[in-house]
mmCIF file of C-alpha atoms in Angstrom:
data_model
loop_
_atom_site.group_PDB
_atom_site.id
_atom_site.type_symbol
_atom_site.label_atom_id
_atom_site.label_comp_id
_atom_site.label_asym_id
_atom_site.label_seq_id
_atom_site.Cartn_x
_atom_site.Cartn_y
_atom_site.Cartn_z
ATOM 1 C CA MET A 497 -31.752 1.140 -20.218
ATOM 2 C CA ALA A 498 -32.411 -2.429 -21.291
ATOM 3 C CA ARG A 499 -28.885 -2.896 -22.295
ATOM 4 C CA GLN A 500 -27.475 -1.766 -18.735
ATOM 5 C CA LEU A 501 -30.233 -4.198 -17.201
ATOM 6 C CA ASP A 502 -28.920 -6.981 -19.474
ATOM 7 C CA GLN A 503 -25.140 -6.314 -18.672
ATOM 8 C CA CYS A 504 -26.154 -6.530 -14.920
ATOM 9 C CA HIS A 505 -27.901 -9.647 -15.088
ATOM 10 C CA ARG A 506 -25.282 -11.256 -17.446
ATOM 11 C CA ARG A 507 -23.487 -14.048 -15.645
ATOM 12 C CA ARG A 508 -19.865 -13.611 -14.942
ATOM 13 C CA PRO A 509 -17.552 -16.419 -16.008
ATOM 14 C CA HIS A 510 -17.226 -19.029 -13.287
ATOM 15 C CA ARG A 511 -13.957 -19.031 -11.585
ATOM 16 C CA ARG A 512 -12.325 -22.131 -10.619
ATOM 17 C CA ALA A 513 -12.014 -22.479 -7.058
ATOM 18 C CA ARG A 514 -8.576 -22.729 -5.882
ATOM 19 C CA PRO A 515 -7.556 -26.108 -4.510
ATOM 20 C CA ARG A 516 -7.939 -26.473 -0.706
ATOM 21 C CA HIS A 517 -4.665 -27.523 0.978
ATOM 22 C CA PRO A 518 -4.283 -28.024 4.388
ATOM 23 C CA LEU A 519 -2.537 -24.948 6.259
ATOM 24 C CA TYR A 520 1.069 -25.488 6.760
ATOM 25 C CA GLN A 521 1.696 -26.911 10.193
ATOM 26 C CA PRO A 522 5.223 -26.418 11.691
ATOM 27 C CA LYS A 523 6.628 -29.611 12.875
ATOM 28 C CA ASP A 524 7.114 -28.397 16.281
ATOM 29 C CA THR A 525 3.609 -27.738 17.019
ATOM 30 C CA THR A 526 3.171 -31.151 18.201
ATOM 31 C CA LEU A 527 5.091 -31.092 21.101
ATOM 32 C CA VAL A 528 3.831 -33.036 24.177
ATOM 33 C CA TRP A 529 3.159 -31.614 27.452
ATOM 34 C CA ALA A 530 3.552 -34.015 30.291
ATOM 35 C CA PRO A 531 1.219 -33.703 33.485
ATOM 36 C CA TYR A 532 2.956 -31.902 36.256
ATOM 37 C CA SER A 533 4.273 -33.837 39.221
ATOM 38 C CA GLN A 534 7.141 -33.040 41.637
ATOM 39 C CA GLN A 535 8.792 -36.210 40.495
ATOM 40 C CA SER A 536 8.952 -35.344 36.929
ATOM 41 C CA LEU A 537 10.019 -31.677 37.729
ATOM 42 C CA ASP A 538 12.781 -33.152 39.897
ATOM 43 C CA GLN A 539 13.840 -35.760 37.148
ATOM 44 C CA ALA A 540 13.953 -33.051 34.300
ATOM 45 C CA ARG A 541 16.164 -31.001 36.358
ATOM 46 C CA ALA A 542 18.532 -33.762 37.473
ATOM 47 C CA ALA A 543 18.811 -34.590 33.653
ATOM 48 C CA GLY A 544 19.811 -31.214 33.099
ATOM 49 C CA HIS A 545 16.791 -30.073 31.025
ATOM 50 C CA PRO A 546 15.210 -26.628 31.440
ATOM 51 C CA VAL A 547 11.501 -27.069 32.504
ATOM 52 C CA PHE A 548 8.566 -24.710 31.460
ATOM 53 C CA ILE A 549 5.490 -25.326 33.816
ATOM 54 C CA ASP A 550 2.195 -24.065 32.691
ATOM 55 C CA PHE A 551 -0.130 -23.634 35.618
ATOM 56 C CA THR A 552 -3.686 -23.745 34.124
ATOM 57 C CA ALA A 553 -7.214 -24.506 34.428
ATOM 58 C CA ALA A 554 -9.969 -25.382 32.067
ATOM 59 C CA TRP A 555 -12.074 -22.540 33.502
ATOM 60 C CA CYS A 556 -9.370 -19.894 33.256
ATOM 61 C CA LEU A 557 -9.982 -17.717 30.247
ATOM 62 C CA SER A 558 -6.517 -15.955 30.207
ATOM 63 C CA CYS A 559 -4.971 -19.254 30.457
ATOM 64 C CA GLN A 560 -6.675 -20.486 27.256
ATOM 65 C CA VAL A 561 -5.771 -17.337 25.471
ATOM 66 C CA ASN A 562 -2.139 -17.402 26.516
ATOM 67 C CA GLU A 563 -2.067 -21.103 25.286
ATOM 68 C CA ARG A 564 -3.560 -20.519 21.870
ATOM 69 C CA ALA A 565 -1.767 -17.094 20.982
ATOM 70 C CA VAL A 566 1.425 -17.779 22.615
ATOM 71 C CA LEU A 567 2.631 -21.001 23.803
ATOM 72 C CA LYS A 568 1.272 -22.824 20.855
ATOM 73 C CA SER A 569 2.874 -20.250 18.328
ATOM 74 C CA ALA A 570 5.342 -21.545 15.730
ATOM 75 C CA ASP A 571 8.158 -19.310 17.268
ATOM 76 C CA VAL A 572 7.829 -20.357 20.872
ATOM 77 C CA GLN A 573 7.356 -24.221 19.961
ATOM 78 C CA HIS A 574 10.437 -23.991 17.822
ATOM 79 C CA GLN A 575 12.434 -22.603 20.844
ATOM 80 C CA PHE A 576 11.048 -25.166 23.310
ATOM 81 C CA SER A 577 12.215 -28.211 20.870
ATOM 82 C CA LYS A 578 15.355 -26.509 19.916
ATOM 83 C CA ASN A 579 16.568 -26.069 23.781
ATOM 84 C CA ASN A 580 15.184 -29.329 24.810
ATOM 85 C CA VAL A 581 12.664 -27.794 27.245
ATOM 86 C CA THR A 582 10.755 -30.198 29.278
ATOM 87 C CA LEU A 583 7.093 -28.819 29.259
ATOM 88 C CA LEU A 584 4.863 -29.667 32.066
ATOM 89 C CA LYS A 585 0.954 -28.836 32.401
ATOM 90 C CA ALA A 586 -0.148 -28.180 35.968
ATOM 91 C CA ASP A 587 -3.923 -28.685 35.415
ATOM 92 C CA TRP A 588 -5.450 -26.817 38.576
ATOM 93 C CA THR A 589 -9.162 -27.175 37.333
ATOM 94 C CA GLN A 590 -9.803 -29.512 40.408
ATOM 95 C CA TYR A 591 -7.687 -27.546 42.778
ATOM 96 C CA ASP A 592 -4.939 -30.299 43.168
ATOM 97 C CA PRO A 593 -3.035 -29.759 46.478
ATOM 98 C CA GLU A 594 0.370 -30.711 45.040
ATOM 99 C CA ILE A 595 -0.087 -27.972 42.356
ATOM 100 C CA THR A 596 -1.203 -25.444 45.047
ATOM 101 C CA LYS A 597 1.799 -26.341 47.164
ATOM 102 C CA GLN A 598 4.241 -25.635 43.999
ATOM 103 C CA LEU A 599 2.337 -22.505 43.344
ATOM 104 C CA ALA A 600 2.814 -21.348 46.692
ATOM 105 C CA SER A 601 6.608 -22.244 46.451
ATOM 106 C CA VAL A 602 6.775 -19.392 43.727
ATOM 107 C CA ASN A 603 4.715 -16.873 45.595
ATOM 108 C CA ARG A 604 1.416 -17.390 43.603
ATOM 109 C CA SER A 605 -1.787 -18.562 44.628
ATOM 110 C CA GLY A 606 -3.578 -19.124 41.555
ATOM 111 C CA VAL A 607 -3.572 -19.398 37.461
ATOM 112 C CA PRO A 608 -2.262 -18.469 34.937
ATOM 113 C CA THR A 609 1.131 -18.745 36.283
ATOM 114 C CA TYR A 610 4.090 -19.730 34.180
ATOM 115 C CA VAL A 611 7.514 -20.763 35.411
ATOM 116 C CA ILE A 612 10.840 -21.601 33.726
ATOM 117 C CA TYR A 613 13.285 -23.620 35.788
ATOM 118 C CA PRO A 614 16.808 -23.039 34.224
ATOM 119 C CA ALA A 615 18.673 -26.220 33.367
ATOM 120 C CA MET A 616 21.196 -25.610 36.230
ATOM 121 C CA LYS A 617 19.702 -27.720 39.342
ATOM 122 C CA ASN A 618 20.263 -24.963 41.811
ATOM 123 C CA SER A 619 19.088 -22.286 39.760
ATOM 124 C CA SER A 620 15.768 -20.393 40.895
ATOM 125 C CA ALA A 621 12.618 -20.316 39.170
ATOM 126 C CA ASP A 622 11.835 -17.632 36.795
ATOM 127 C CA VAL A 623 8.201 -16.530 37.025
ATOM 128 C CA LEU A 624 6.693 -15.088 34.091
ATOM 129 C CA PRO A 625 3.709 -12.552 33.942
ATOM 130 C CA GLU A 626 0.126 -13.682 33.803
ATOM 131 C CA LEU A 627 -0.230 -12.100 30.466
ATOM 132 C CA LEU A 628 2.054 -13.408 28.104
ATOM 133 C CA THR A 629 3.442 -12.464 24.631
ATOM 134 C CA LYS A 630 5.711 -14.332 22.432
ATOM 135 C CA ASP A 631 8.700 -11.838 23.034
ATOM 136 C CA ILE A 632 8.367 -12.391 27.033
ATOM 137 C CA VAL A 633 8.408 -16.240 26.627
ATOM 138 C CA LEU A 634 11.229 -16.062 23.969
ATOM 139 C CA THR A 635 13.377 -13.473 25.995
ATOM 140 C CA ALA A 636 12.980 -15.673 29.257
ATOM 141 C CA LEU A 637 13.728 -18.769 27.413
ATOM 142 C CA GLU A 638 17.050 -17.160 25.912
ATOM 143 C CA LYS A 639 18.110 -16.104 29.292
ATOM 144 C CA ASP A 640 17.111 -19.243 31.240
ATOM 145 C CA VAL A 641 18.602 -21.644 28.821
ATOM 146 C CA LYS A 642 22.130 -19.957 29.094
ATOM 147 C CA GLN A 643 22.240 -20.608 32.928
#
């Protein structure tokens, strides 16, 4: 019995801690979202760029989840970058009337709302569902970048 206790209390050899390396961050996760304005939307479309608008608010939990799980994912960020998509963030936290007007133009009255404007100036907006998945965004981007 003493022998068993002795084995139980014996110290295990100390393992060296693995060196801590920062997690790999894909280069594309640093894309910049410009604040929404009608002028910035018009300029991007006139230049022939597809535009992705994230209508969001600080108090919107679904918005925050979609942003972290989907919009900031490496796959989605890579496609935004690869296709030269202009990224606009329409912050509706303070109920901006210009953003409210733009939401109404795509038949929406609140957040979250996600809209892709294809590169072609006269193409209509592609309104995505409120709850996003990577596949939904990547499929929409593939379709809308070709237009």
